[in-house]
Structure formats: structure tokens, C-alpha cells
Coordinates of C-alpha atoms in Angstrom, one line a residue:
Chain A
M866 CA -80.4 66.5 -29.7
N867 CA -79.9 63.1 -31.5
S868 CA -76.3 62.5 -32.8
S869 CA -77.2 60.4 -35.6
Y870 CA -78.1 63.8 -37.5
L871 CA -75.2 66.0 -38.9
L872 CA -77.7 68.9 -39.2
E873 CA -80.9 69.9 -37.7
T874 CA -82.9 72.9 -38.1
S875 CA -85.8 73.8 -36.1
S876 CA -88.7 76.1 -37.0
L877 CA -86.4 77.6 -39.5
G878 CA -87.9 80.3 -41.2
L879 CA -87.1 83.3 -43.6
D880 CA -89.2 86.4 -44.6
Y881 CA -88.9 89.1 -47.2
G882 CA -91.1 91.6 -45.8
A883 CA -94.5 90.1 -45.6
F884 CA -93.8 87.2 -47.7
S885 CA -92.9 84.1 -46.1
A886 CA -90.3 82.3 -48.3
V887 CA -89.4 79.7 -45.8
G888 CA -92.4 79.0 -43.3
N889 CA -91.5 76.7 -40.4
V890 CA -88.9 74.1 -41.4
D891 CA -87.7 71.2 -39.3
L892 CA -85.0 69.6 -41.5
K893 CA -82.9 66.6 -40.1
I894 CA -80.2 65.5 -42.2
R895 CA -78.6 62.0 -41.1
K896 CA -75.0 61.6 -41.1
G897 CA -73.5 59.7 -44.2
S898 CA -76.6 60.3 -46.0
I899 CA -77.4 61.9 -49.4
H900 CA -80.3 64.0 -48.7
T901 CA -82.2 65.9 -51.4
V902 CA -84.7 68.7 -51.1
I903 CA -87.0 69.1 -54.3
G904 CA -90.1 70.8 -54.7
P905 CA -91.7 73.0 -57.3
N906 CA -90.4 76.7 -58.5
G907 CA -90.8 79.2 -55.5
A908 CA -91.1 76.3 -52.9
G909 CA -88.5 77.9 -50.7
K910 CA -85.8 75.6 -51.8
T911 CA -83.1 78.0 -52.5
S912 CA -84.2 80.3 -49.7
L913 CA -83.6 77.3 -47.3
F914 CA -80.1 76.7 -48.9
H915 CA -79.2 80.3 -48.3
C916 CA -80.0 80.0 -44.5
L917 CA -78.0 77.0 -44.4
T918 CA -75.0 78.5 -46.1
G919 CA -75.2 81.8 -44.1
E920 CA -75.9 83.8 -47.1
R921 CA -79.0 84.8 -45.5
K922 CA -80.0 85.6 -41.8
P923 CA -82.9 83.3 -40.9
T924 CA -86.0 85.4 -39.6
R925 CA -86.7 82.7 -37.1
G926 CA -85.7 79.4 -35.9
S927 CA -82.2 77.6 -35.3
I928 CA -79.6 75.7 -37.2
H929 CA -77.5 73.3 -35.4
F930 CA -74.6 71.5 -36.8
N931 CA -72.8 68.8 -35.2
G932 CA -74.7 69.8 -32.2
E933 CA -73.5 73.6 -32.3
N934 CA -75.7 76.5 -32.9
L935 CA -74.6 77.9 -36.2
T936 CA -77.8 80.0 -37.1
S937 CA -76.0 83.4 -37.1
L938 CA -72.5 82.6 -38.0
A939 CA -71.2 84.2 -41.1
A940 CA -70.8 82.3 -44.1
H941 CA -67.0 82.2 -44.5
K942 CA -66.9 81.0 -41.1
R943 CA -68.9 77.7 -41.7
V944 CA -66.2 76.3 -43.8
S945 CA -64.0 75.7 -41.0
K946 CA -66.9 74.3 -39.2
G947 CA -67.1 71.5 -42.1
M948 CA -69.7 72.9 -44.4
S949 CA -68.9 73.6 -47.8
R950 CA -71.1 74.6 -50.9
S951 CA -71.5 74.7 -54.6
F952 CA -73.5 77.2 -56.7
Q953 CA -76.4 77.0 -59.0
I954 CA -74.8 79.7 -61.3
T955 CA -71.3 78.4 -61.9
S956 CA -68.9 80.4 -59.8
L957 CA -65.5 79.9 -60.5
F958 CA -62.0 81.8 -60.8
Q959 CA -62.6 82.1 -64.6
N960 CA -59.1 83.1 -65.3
L961 CA -57.1 80.8 -63.2
S962 CA -56.0 77.3 -63.8
V963 CA -58.4 74.4 -62.8
R964 CA -55.5 73.3 -60.3
E965 CA -55.1 76.8 -58.8
N966 CA -59.1 76.9 -58.6
L967 CA -58.9 73.9 -56.3
R968 CA -55.7 74.8 -54.4
I969 CA -57.4 78.4 -53.5
A970 CA -60.4 76.6 -52.5
A971 CA -58.3 74.3 -50.3
Q972 CA -56.5 77.5 -48.8
G973 CA -59.7 78.7 -47.7
R974 CA -59.7 76.4 -44.9
D975 CA -56.7 78.3 -43.7
G976 CA -58.8 81.1 -42.8
L977 CA -56.6 84.2 -41.6
N978 CA -53.7 82.1 -41.9
A979 CA -53.7 82.6 -45.7
L980 CA -52.8 86.1 -44.7
K981 CA -49.1 85.0 -44.9
F982 CA -47.5 87.1 -47.8
W983 CA -44.0 86.1 -46.9
V984 CA -44.1 82.4 -48.0
P985 CA -44.7 81.0 -51.3
E986 CA -48.3 80.0 -52.1
T987 CA -47.1 76.3 -52.5
A988 CA -45.8 76.4 -49.0
N989 CA -48.8 74.6 -47.4
K990 CA -48.3 71.3 -48.9
A991 CA -51.7 70.1 -47.6
N992 CA -53.5 72.6 -49.8
V993 CA -51.7 71.3 -52.9
A994 CA -52.1 67.9 -52.2
K995 CA -55.8 68.5 -51.5
A996 CA -55.9 70.0 -54.9
D997 CA -54.3 67.2 -56.6
E998 CA -56.5 64.6 -54.9
V999 CA -59.6 66.5 -55.7
L1000 CA -58.3 66.9 -59.4
E1001 CA -58.4 63.0 -59.5
R1002 CA -61.4 62.5 -57.9
I1003 CA -63.4 64.9 -60.1
K1004 CA -61.2 63.3 -63.3
L1005 CA -60.3 66.7 -64.4
E1006 CA -56.4 65.9 -64.2
K1007 CA -56.0 66.4 -67.9
Y1008 CA -57.1 69.9 -67.8
A1009 CA -55.4 70.8 -64.7
D1010 CA -53.3 73.7 -66.3
R1011 CA -56.4 74.8 -68.6
Q1012 CA -58.1 78.0 -67.4
A1013 CA -61.4 77.4 -65.9
G1014 CA -63.1 79.4 -68.2
E1015 CA -61.9 77.4 -71.2
L1016 CA -63.6 74.3 -69.7
S1017 CA -67.1 72.8 -71.2
H1018 CA -70.0 73.7 -69.3
G1019 CA -70.3 70.3 -67.8
Q1020 CA -66.6 70.2 -66.8
Q1021 CA -67.0 73.6 -65.3
R1022 CA -70.0 72.2 -63.3
V1023 CA -67.9 69.3 -62.1
L1024 CA -65.1 71.8 -61.0
E1025 CA -67.8 73.8 -59.2
V1026 CA -68.6 70.8 -57.0
G1027 CA -64.9 70.0 -56.7
M1028 CA -64.1 73.6 -55.2
A1029 CA -66.7 72.8 -52.5
L1030 CA -65.0 69.5 -51.9
C1031 CA -61.8 71.1 -51.4
G1032 CA -62.9 72.5 -48.0
S1033 CA -62.7 69.0 -46.8
P1034 CA -66.4 69.2 -45.6
S1035 CA -68.4 66.9 -43.3
L1036 CA -71.4 68.2 -45.2
L1037 CA -71.4 69.1 -48.8
L1038 CA -74.1 71.3 -49.6
L1039 CA -74.9 71.5 -53.5
D1040 CA -77.2 73.8 -55.2
E1041 CA -78.6 72.4 -58.4
P1042 CA -75.5 70.6 -59.2
T1043 CA -76.8 69.7 -62.9
S1044 CA -78.2 72.9 -63.7
G1045 CA -77.5 73.9 -67.2
M1046 CA -76.0 70.6 -67.9
G1047 CA -76.8 68.5 -71.2
V1048 CA -78.2 65.2 -70.9
D1049 CA -75.0 63.6 -72.0
D1050 CA -73.1 65.2 -69.0
I1051 CA -75.8 64.3 -66.4
P1052 CA -74.7 60.8 -65.7
I1053 CA -71.1 62.1 -65.1
M1054 CA -72.5 64.2 -62.2
T1055 CA -74.9 61.4 -60.8
G1056 CA -71.7 59.2 -60.8
L1057 CA -69.8 61.8 -58.9
I1058 CA -72.5 62.7 -56.3
S1059 CA -73.1 59.2 -55.3
E1060 CA -69.3 58.4 -55.2
L1061 CA -68.8 61.2 -52.9
G1062 CA -72.0 60.2 -50.9
K1063 CA -69.8 57.4 -49.7
D1064 CA -67.4 59.5 -47.5
H1065 CA -69.4 62.7 -47.1
T1066 CA -73.0 63.8 -45.9
V1067 CA -74.3 65.5 -49.1
M1068 CA -77.4 67.8 -49.0
L1069 CA -78.5 68.9 -52.4
I1070 CA -81.3 70.9 -54.2
E1071 CA -82.0 69.4 -57.6
H1072 CA -84.5 69.0 -60.3
N1073 CA -83.6 66.3 -62.2
M1074 CA -85.7 63.5 -61.0
R1075 CA -83.9 60.7 -62.4
L1076 CA -80.9 61.8 -60.7
V1077 CA -82.7 62.5 -57.6
M1078 CA -84.6 59.2 -57.4
S1079 CA -81.3 57.3 -58.2
I1080 CA -78.9 58.6 -55.6
S1081 CA -81.0 60.1 -52.7
D1082 CA -81.1 58.1 -49.3
R1083 CA -83.8 60.7 -48.1
I1084 CA -85.8 63.2 -50.0
T1085 CA -87.5 66.2 -48.5
V1086 CA -90.1 67.9 -50.7
M1087 CA -91.1 71.6 -50.1
H1088 CA -94.1 73.4 -51.1
Q1089 CA -95.0 77.0 -50.5
G1090 CA -92.3 77.4 -48.0
N1091 CA -92.9 74.1 -45.8
I1092 CA -92.1 70.6 -45.7
L1093 CA -94.8 68.6 -47.6
I1094 CA -93.3 65.1 -46.8
E1095 CA -90.1 63.6 -46.3
G1096 CA -89.1 60.0 -47.0
S1097 CA -87.2 57.5 -49.1
P1098 CA -87.4 57.8 -53.1
E1099 CA -90.0 55.1 -53.0
E1100 CA -92.3 57.0 -50.5
V1101 CA -91.9 60.1 -52.1
K1102 CA -92.4 58.8 -55.9
G1103 CA -95.8 57.3 -54.7
D1104 CA -97.2 60.2 -52.8
E1105 CA -100.4 61.8 -54.0
Q1106 CA -99.6 65.1 -52.2
V1107 CA -96.5 65.5 -54.2
K1108 CA -97.9 64.7 -57.4
K1109 CA -100.6 67.2 -56.6
A1110 CA -98.1 69.9 -55.7
Y1111 CA -96.0 69.5 -58.9
L1112 CA -99.1 69.1 -61.2
G1113 CA -101.0 72.1 -59.5
E1114 CA -98.2 74.4 -61.0
S1115 CA -97.2 73.5 -64.4
G1116 CA -96.3 69.8 -64.3
H1117 CA -92.6 70.6 -63.7
E1118 CA -90.5 67.6 -64.9
Chain B
M592 CA -44.7 74.9 -59.7
N593 CA -41.1 76.4 -59.5
K594 CA -42.4 79.6 -58.0
K595 CA -39.9 79.6 -55.2
T596 CA -37.1 80.7 -57.6
S597 CA -39.3 82.9 -59.8
I598 CA -39.3 86.0 -57.5
F599 CA -35.7 86.5 -58.5
G600 CA -36.2 85.3 -62.1
G601 CA -38.2 86.1 -65.0
V602 CA -39.8 89.7 -64.9
T603 CA -37.2 90.5 -61.9
I604 CA -34.4 90.3 -64.3
I605 CA -36.2 92.6 -66.7
A606 CA -36.8 95.0 -63.9
L607 CA -32.9 94.9 -63.0
A608 CA -32.3 95.5 -66.5
L609 CA -34.4 98.3 -67.1
M610 CA -32.9 100.0 -63.9
V611 CA -29.3 99.6 -65.5
L612 CA -30.4 101.1 -68.9
M613 CA -32.5 104.1 -67.8
P614 CA -29.8 106.2 -66.5
I615 CA -27.8 105.5 -69.8
L616 CA -30.6 105.9 -72.2
L617 CA -32.5 108.9 -70.5
P618 CA -31.4 112.5 -70.7
S619 CA -30.7 112.9 -67.2
V620 CA -30.4 110.6 -63.9
T621 CA -32.6 112.7 -62.2
L622 CA -35.4 111.8 -64.7
A623 CA -34.4 108.4 -64.2
T624 CA -34.6 108.5 -60.5
E625 CA -38.2 110.4 -60.6
I626 CA -39.2 107.5 -63.1
L627 CA -38.3 105.0 -60.4
I628 CA -40.0 106.7 -57.4
F629 CA -43.2 106.9 -59.3
A630 CA -42.6 103.2 -60.4
L631 CA -42.8 102.3 -56.7
A632 CA -46.0 104.3 -56.2
A633 CA -47.6 102.7 -59.4
L634 CA -46.4 99.2 -58.3
A635 CA -48.1 99.8 -54.8
C636 CA -51.3 101.0 -56.6
N637 CA -51.1 98.0 -59.1
L638 CA -51.2 95.6 -55.9
L639 CA -54.5 97.1 -55.1
L640 CA -55.8 97.8 -58.7
G641 CA -54.4 94.8 -60.7
Y642 CA -54.0 92.2 -58.1
T643 CA -57.2 93.0 -55.6
G644 CA -59.3 94.7 -58.2
L645 CA -59.7 97.9 -55.9
L646 CA -59.7 101.2 -57.6
S647 CA -58.4 103.6 -55.2
F648 CA -58.2 107.2 -55.2
G649 CA -56.2 107.5 -51.9
Q650 CA -52.8 107.0 -53.2
G651 CA -52.1 110.5 -53.0
I652 CA -52.6 110.6 -49.4
F653 CA -50.0 108.0 -48.5
F654 CA -47.8 109.5 -51.1
G655 CA -48.1 112.8 -49.4
G656 CA -48.1 111.4 -45.8
G657 CA -44.8 109.7 -46.5
A658 CA -43.3 112.8 -47.9
Y659 CA -44.5 115.2 -45.0
S660 CA -43.8 112.6 -42.2
A661 CA -40.2 111.9 -43.6
S662 CA -39.8 115.5 -44.0
L663 CA -40.7 116.4 -40.8
V664 CA -38.9 114.0 -38.8
M665 CA -35.6 114.8 -40.6
L666 CA -36.2 118.8 -40.1
H667 CA -37.3 118.7 -36.4
L668 CA -36.2 115.3 -35.0
N669 CA -32.8 115.1 -36.9
F670 CA -33.7 111.6 -38.2
G671 CA -31.2 110.0 -40.4
L672 CA -32.0 108.5 -44.0
I673 CA -33.1 105.1 -43.0
S674 CA -35.2 105.8 -39.9
A675 CA -37.1 108.6 -42.1
L676 CA -37.7 106.1 -44.5
I677 CA -39.1 103.6 -42.0
T678 CA -41.3 106.6 -40.5
A679 CA -42.7 107.2 -44.1
I680 CA -43.4 103.5 -44.3
L681 CA -45.2 103.5 -41.1
V682 CA -47.0 106.5 -41.5
G683 CA -48.1 105.4 -45.1
A684 CA -49.1 102.0 -43.6
L685 CA -51.2 103.7 -40.7
L686 CA -52.8 106.3 -43.3
A687 CA -53.9 103.3 -45.4
L688 CA -55.3 101.2 -42.4
I689 CA -57.4 104.1 -41.5
V690 CA -58.5 104.9 -44.9
G691 CA -58.9 101.0 -46.1
A692 CA -60.7 100.1 -42.8
L693 CA -63.6 102.6 -43.7
A694 CA -63.6 102.5 -47.5
I695 CA -63.7 98.5 -47.8
R696 CA -66.9 98.5 -45.9
R697 CA -68.4 99.4 -49.3
T698 CA -67.6 97.8 -52.4
G699 CA -67.6 99.0 -56.2
I700 CA -68.6 102.7 -56.8
Y701 CA -69.1 103.5 -53.0
F702 CA -65.9 102.4 -52.4
V703 CA -64.3 104.4 -54.9
M704 CA -66.2 107.5 -53.6
L705 CA -64.9 106.9 -50.1
T706 CA -61.3 106.8 -51.4
L707 CA -62.0 110.1 -53.4
S708 CA -63.7 111.7 -50.2
F709 CA -60.8 110.7 -48.1
S710 CA -58.3 112.1 -50.8
Q711 CA -60.0 115.7 -50.7
M712 CA -60.0 115.5 -47.1
A713 CA -56.4 115.0 -46.6
Y714 CA -55.9 117.8 -49.0
F715 CA -57.8 120.4 -47.0
L716 CA -56.0 118.7 -43.9
A717 CA -52.8 119.3 -45.4
Y718 CA -53.5 122.9 -46.7
T719 CA -55.2 123.9 -43.2
F720 CA -52.1 122.6 -41.0
S721 CA -49.6 125.1 -42.9
D722 CA -47.5 125.4 -39.5
W723 CA -46.7 121.9 -40.2
T724 CA -46.9 121.2 -44.1
G725 CA -46.2 124.6 -45.5
G726 CA -49.5 124.7 -47.0
D727 CA -49.4 126.0 -50.5
N728 CA -46.0 126.8 -50.6
G729 CA -45.0 123.3 -49.6
L730 CA -42.3 122.0 -46.9
L731 CA -38.9 123.6 -47.8
D732 CA -35.6 122.7 -47.2
V733 CA -36.1 118.9 -46.8
P734 CA -32.4 117.4 -46.3
R735 CA -31.1 114.5 -48.0
P736 CA -29.3 112.6 -45.3
A737 CA -26.1 110.6 -45.9
L738 CA -26.5 106.7 -46.2
T739 CA -25.0 105.2 -43.1
L740 CA -25.1 101.6 -42.2
F741 CA -23.9 100.4 -38.8
G742 CA -22.0 103.6 -38.2
M743 CA -20.3 103.5 -41.3
T744 CA -21.0 106.4 -44.2
I745 CA -21.4 104.6 -47.3
S746 CA -22.5 107.6 -49.6
D747 CA -23.5 111.3 -48.7
L748 CA -26.3 110.7 -51.7
Q749 CA -25.5 114.5 -52.8
S750 CA -24.7 113.4 -56.3
S751 CA -27.8 112.6 -58.3
E752 CA -25.9 109.4 -59.4
A753 CA -25.5 108.2 -56.0
F754 CA -29.2 108.9 -55.1
Y755 CA -30.1 107.1 -58.2
I756 CA -28.2 103.9 -57.2
F757 CA -29.7 104.3 -53.6
V758 CA -33.3 104.7 -54.9
A759 CA -32.9 101.8 -57.6
A760 CA -31.6 99.4 -54.6
V761 CA -34.7 100.4 -52.6
F762 CA -36.9 99.7 -55.8
A763 CA -35.3 96.4 -56.4
I764 CA -36.0 95.3 -52.8
V765 CA -39.5 96.4 -52.9
F766 CA -39.9 94.6 -56.2
V767 CA -38.7 91.4 -54.9
F768 CA -40.9 91.8 -51.8
S769 CA -43.9 92.5 -54.1
R770 CA -43.2 89.4 -56.2
R771 CA -43.1 87.4 -53.0
V772 CA -46.6 89.0 -51.9
I773 CA -48.0 88.3 -55.3
H774 CA -46.9 84.8 -55.1
S775 CA -48.0 83.9 -51.5
P776 CA -51.1 82.4 -50.1
F777 CA -52.1 86.1 -49.3
G778 CA -51.3 87.3 -53.0
T779 CA -53.1 84.1 -54.8
T780 CA -56.3 85.0 -52.4
L781 CA -56.2 88.8 -53.4
V782 CA -56.5 87.5 -57.0
A783 CA -59.1 85.2 -56.2
I784 CA -61.0 87.9 -54.5
R785 CA -60.6 90.0 -57.7
E786 CA -61.8 87.2 -59.7
N787 CA -64.8 86.3 -57.8
E788 CA -65.4 87.9 -54.3
G789 CA -68.5 85.7 -53.6
R790 CA -66.7 82.4 -54.4
S791 CA -63.9 83.5 -52.3
S792 CA -66.0 84.2 -49.3
A793 CA -67.8 80.9 -49.7
V794 CA -64.5 78.8 -49.8
G795 CA -63.8 80.3 -46.5
F796 CA -62.0 83.8 -47.0
S797 CA -62.8 86.8 -44.6
T798 CA -62.2 88.8 -47.8
N799 CA -62.1 92.2 -45.9
H800 CA -59.2 91.2 -44.0
F801 CA -57.2 90.6 -46.9
K802 CA -58.4 93.7 -48.8
L803 CA -57.3 95.6 -45.6
V804 CA -53.6 93.9 -45.6
A805 CA -53.6 94.6 -49.3
F806 CA -54.2 98.5 -48.6
V807 CA -51.8 98.6 -45.5
I808 CA -49.1 97.1 -47.9
S809 CA -49.9 99.4 -50.7
G810 CA -49.9 102.3 -48.4
A811 CA -46.4 101.6 -46.9
I812 CA -44.9 101.2 -50.3
T813 CA -46.5 104.5 -51.2
G814 CA -45.3 106.3 -48.4
L815 CA -41.9 105.3 -49.0
A816 CA -42.2 106.6 -52.6
G817 CA -43.3 110.2 -51.3
A818 CA -40.3 110.1 -48.8
L819 CA -38.0 109.4 -51.5
Y820 CA -39.6 112.1 -53.7
A821 CA -39.3 114.7 -51.1
M822 CA -35.7 113.9 -50.6
L823 CA -35.1 114.1 -54.5
L824 CA -36.7 117.4 -54.7
N825 CA -35.7 118.7 -51.1
F826 CA -39.1 119.8 -51.1
A827 CA -42.3 118.5 -50.1
P828 CA -45.1 120.2 -52.2
L829 CA -48.8 120.3 -51.4
S830 CA -49.3 118.7 -54.8
N831 CA -48.6 115.4 -53.4
V832 CA -51.6 114.9 -51.6
E833 CA -53.8 116.5 -54.3
L834 CA -56.4 114.4 -56.0
L835 CA -54.2 114.9 -59.1
M836 CA -51.5 113.0 -57.8
S837 CA -53.7 110.1 -57.0
E838 CA -55.1 110.2 -60.5
N839 CA -51.5 110.2 -61.9
I840 CA -50.5 107.3 -60.0
L841 CA -53.6 105.5 -61.3
I842 CA -53.1 106.8 -64.8
M843 CA -49.4 105.1 -64.5
T844 CA -50.5 101.8 -63.2
I845 CA -53.3 101.6 -66.1
I846 CA -51.1 102.8 -69.2
G847 CA -48.3 100.3 -67.9
G848 CA -50.7 97.5 -67.5
T849 CA -52.2 95.8 -64.5
S850 CA -51.4 92.2 -64.9
S851 CA -47.5 92.5 -64.2
L852 CA -45.6 94.4 -61.8
I853 CA -43.2 95.5 -65.0
G854 CA -46.3 97.3 -66.3
S855 CA -45.7 99.8 -63.4
I856 CA -42.3 100.7 -64.5
L857 CA -43.4 101.3 -68.2
G858 CA -46.3 103.3 -66.8
A859 CA -44.5 105.5 -64.6
G860 CA -41.7 105.6 -67.2
S861 CA -43.9 106.7 -70.2
I862 CA -46.1 109.4 -67.9
V863 CA -43.0 110.9 -66.5
L864 CA -41.1 111.0 -69.7
M865 CA -44.2 112.5 -71.5
G866 CA -44.2 115.3 -68.8
D867 CA -40.7 116.0 -69.4
L868 CA -40.3 115.9 -72.9
L869 CA -43.9 117.6 -73.9
S870 CA -44.1 120.1 -71.4
S871 CA -41.3 122.1 -72.6
I872 CA -42.8 122.1 -76.1
W873 CA -46.6 122.6 -75.4
P874 CA -48.0 123.7 -71.9
R875 CA -51.1 122.1 -72.7
W876 CA -49.4 118.5 -72.9
M877 CA -51.7 117.0 -70.5
M878 CA -54.4 116.7 -73.5
I879 CA -52.0 114.2 -75.1
L880 CA -51.8 112.5 -71.9
G881 CA -55.8 112.0 -72.1
A882 CA -55.4 110.8 -75.8
V883 CA -53.0 108.2 -74.9
L884 CA -55.1 107.1 -71.8
I885 CA -58.0 106.7 -74.1
A886 CA -56.1 104.9 -76.8
V887 CA -54.5 102.5 -74.3
V888 CA -57.5 101.7 -72.6
L889 CA -59.7 101.2 -75.9
F890 CA -56.9 99.3 -77.7
L891 CA -54.4 97.9 -75.3
P892 CA -56.7 96.6 -72.5
G893 CA -53.4 94.8 -71.1
G894 CA -51.5 98.1 -71.0
L895 CA -48.1 98.9 -72.7
W896 CA -46.8 95.6 -71.1
G897 CA -49.9 93.5 -72.3
G898 CA -49.1 95.0 -75.7
I899 CA -45.4 94.0 -75.6
L900 CA -46.2 90.7 -74.9
S901 CA -48.7 90.2 -77.5
L902 CA -45.9 91.6 -79.9
T903 CA -43.4 88.9 -78.6
S904 CA -45.7 86.3 -78.8
K905 CA -45.9 86.6 -82.4
F906 CA -42.1 86.0 -82.6
P907 CA -40.4 82.7 -82.0
W908 CA -38.7 84.3 -78.9
K909 CA -39.6 81.6 -76.3
K910 CA -37.5 82.2 -73.3
V911 CA -38.9 85.8 -72.7
K912 CA -42.7 84.7 -73.7
T913 CA -42.8 81.7 -71.3
N914 CA -41.5 83.3 -68.3
V915 CA -43.8 86.1 -68.9
T916 CA -46.7 84.6 -69.4
S917 CA -46.5 82.7 -66.4
E918 CA -46.6 86.1 -64.6
V919 CA -49.7 87.3 -66.5
T920 CA -51.9 84.5 -65.8
K921 CA -50.9 84.6 -62.1

């Protein structure tokens, strides 16, 4: 096991009945990199992502994280191992304030210690501090006391990433962070992710090619459940197979 | 962030005011006692329904379990007041642990159906074991022991006024305790689970553990309420474990409003009062109750307390409003 990789899958696969959503994937994510998985619709990106987060149990293969086999660990237990995720479809606590969204997300690190019902919720100062720190980092301080549901879509997407950040992860898994964002908001997300990349390992699925090409250190292209190629943005950009895979569909992006 | 003081401030003060006013304004002290006992049950139900988002038809099991267990230990083992109440709390918690552990394995409608089945089972168990429960006749001659603390008899609790004061003191303790629960890491996680269970799990919470503890706390409080009810009536009727009891507790919770614990007092108060006032006029008064429930659900989604809040927010009555809205958004 090469220790310069934070996450390694070997022959990872996920079948739905006779259909193989993920075929046989060996994905390696280098520590400290921003690693993007792209591919046309139906390429198996989301299924792969679900296996990594623990939402789906892979049919075959294994997932090693920090040298530890997490293949069948429950999703909520992966947070304490240092994995944290965001959702493609915004998934916030809509009726709670922005600050409370972040504080609860930070509280998730406590696991069963959060069962304490005899102390104030602010008793764990580390969680309050984490929420404030992330609030500043995602630049939503002004909206701290606003309900999450009242934010604009772009701000909600940023909060979505912020909540994942509250888990103090070593690996940040982002599922289409710009999903549904307007063109004007995308630079904010691009800036945020590349800034997070400085002190986190980030693995993301993304469709916005400009974002992908500008911030990724490595890009894995998936096609029909398997890895087509993996390389730097330049290598991927010039690859004939990749062009064919995309144009063979409907010329997505 | 000044939550530390808020469990004794804000709505707790309103609750205390209601406790003082009720025996003065209501036709009888016994009626006020009954309201507080059901307010306890509704408050416990609110922890599940309002704060965790779990619609449980099992509350009657815990209520009846508390009533029977406290009565039995007083009748057969000569337990005193406090030890009988503690027995009821433990039995309520244990029953909730059993029902909860099985029911929370499913979500949504299947969860509701499981609590419903447990409720039916508990009723027939109580009906079958009539040697212990008195079956259809109920458990008769339940005593109301004197209140003794550290060997000193404080009150024999025989007068309805004395018993009211005792129940009010118990209620106040449970109310403050519940406020602590709500404003704790545990309570805020419950709200997160209600808001978005998928996300709660994704940020690291093992949501089933939280739901189960919520169940146990709710069962413990409901068991306590059941025991107090048996002491009030000197009798533990079979109707305590009937499905209708679970329904009544749910209706009180919903009519009062699920966003605040004060709602539970209002809900219990309005249903007990309606029952008392209307049943003497018209034996079919439950039809009116149905109409009221429909009206509240359709026109006052925040329940009675939500309605009062939206009224007061129209007046420049700032102090109450700010205290109270912080409770609602929590």
C-alpha cells in the first residue's frame, strides 16, 4: 500500500441486478490533491461516489482509506475516519439558522457523545468554534442567523460544502458542487474549492468543465462504469478517447 | 448564545404562570390537576412528534404501564409515593425501550404501524392478565401515599389542593428538564434528524441511537404521568392502555402545537376542559373535538401556541415575542 495515496479502491464494482453501474475501478487519490471524476451521464460517477461515502455497499472490490479497509463501514461512521461529503441535491437543515447548520454538522464528529442531554448544546466549545471558523471560510458570516432555507441557491450550495467541511475531514467528497448554480455564482465555488484544496484532499464529481480544468490536479474520466483514462487536465483535454466518449453521447458540455 | 439561562426563562415563566393561574380560574382544582397530568403526557409526546418527527401511537402503553406499575407496587409492596413514581418512570422507560428498539427499525408509515400494533398488543395483554390489572374493571383502590422526604412527612396529599401543588411541582421539574433536553447536543441532534435524517447521518450521527433515547425519555415521562393519573383517580382503568388514550395524547400535542413545550399545556388544557364542559351538555361532544382538530390542522398549522404567537407578533409586545420566537425556531 503506497502511503502517498489517501484513498485507494481496488477492483471496486457495484451491480444493480444484471446491470453493472461500476465495473472494475482502481481509483487512487493522492494526499493533498484535488481529484475530479468526470464522465458522460450514466458513466457510473455517482454510483462510485455512493460506494465511497458508504451509501451503497459495493458488490466487489475494496476501499482503503488511510491504509484502513472501510469497504463495508456504515456511512455515518466514515465521518470519524476523516471522510466528509456534500450532496448533489442540496441537503440542509432548512429551518435552522446557517450557524446552527454548521454547528450541528460539527457536532456530528462527536458521534454518540452527542447523546448528552444534560448539558447545553454550546457546551462543546470546539463545535461552536468550528462553526464560526467555517462560517468565515465560506464567507457567510453576514447570514449566520438567517434560516438556511432563506439563502439564495448559490449560497445554499456554498453552505452545503461548508457543512461537509465541519466534519474536519482529511478527505472532502463533493458531489457536483455547482449543481444548479447560475453562471455568476460558479466562480465563487471555484475559488472556494481551490482554496480548500490547499489544506484538504478533495475528490469531486463535476460537470462544469471550466471549473474542472482550472482547479483539478488529477482527473479521472469514467465511461460505462469503468475508468477510461486518468491524468492531468492537459492530458485529459487532448485525449481522443475522451472526446469520443463525450461526443458519442450527445456532446454533453 | 445565551441558552444557558433560557431553560429557566422565557416559556418556563409562562408555564409557571399557567400553573399558578389554572387552579384559580378553573372550576375545580381536580380539573387543573388532570390538565397538568395530561400536559406531562403531551409534552413527552411532543419530544417525539415535534422535536424528533416521530408519530407514535404507543404513548398509551407507557401511560398505562406507568399507572399499573405504580399502583401494583403501592398495593402489593407498600411502596411510598416517590418510590412508586420512580418505578413508573423506570417501567415507562423500559417499555419505550422495547417498543422503540423495534419500531425505529422502520421509518415513515411502517414505523407508525408498528407503534399501532404494539398499542393493540398492550391493550389485550392488560385485558388478559386481569389478575394483575383488574381487566375491564380496572385496578381499584389505588392509594395516594403521603409525601415524605428524608423521613419527614410534608403532606398527606389527601386534599385536592395539596395534590395539585405536588403535581405542579413535578410538572415544573419535568418542564425544566425537557427544556434542558431540547437545548442540549442531544436535543439539537433530534431536531436535525426531524429536519433531514439523511444529512444527519451523513454528518456522522447514528440516528437510530438518538431516536431510541428520545423514545426512552418520552416513555419515562409518560409513565410518570400515568402513575400520577392513577393516584388522582385512586384507580387505574383499562382505558389508560387503550388506543384511544394514545390518540388523545397525540391530539392534545397537535392541537397545542408541536413547536413548543407550552403548546403541550395548551393542548392538554383545551382537550380536558372541552371534555369536562361539553360532555355534561352533549354526550356526542367528541364530534366537536373532531371538528376542532380539523380546524386547527387546516388553519393553525402551528397549533394553538403557534396561533397565539402570530397574534402577539402583530402587537408591539416585544418582550414576549422575542423570548418566544427563539423557542419556536429551536
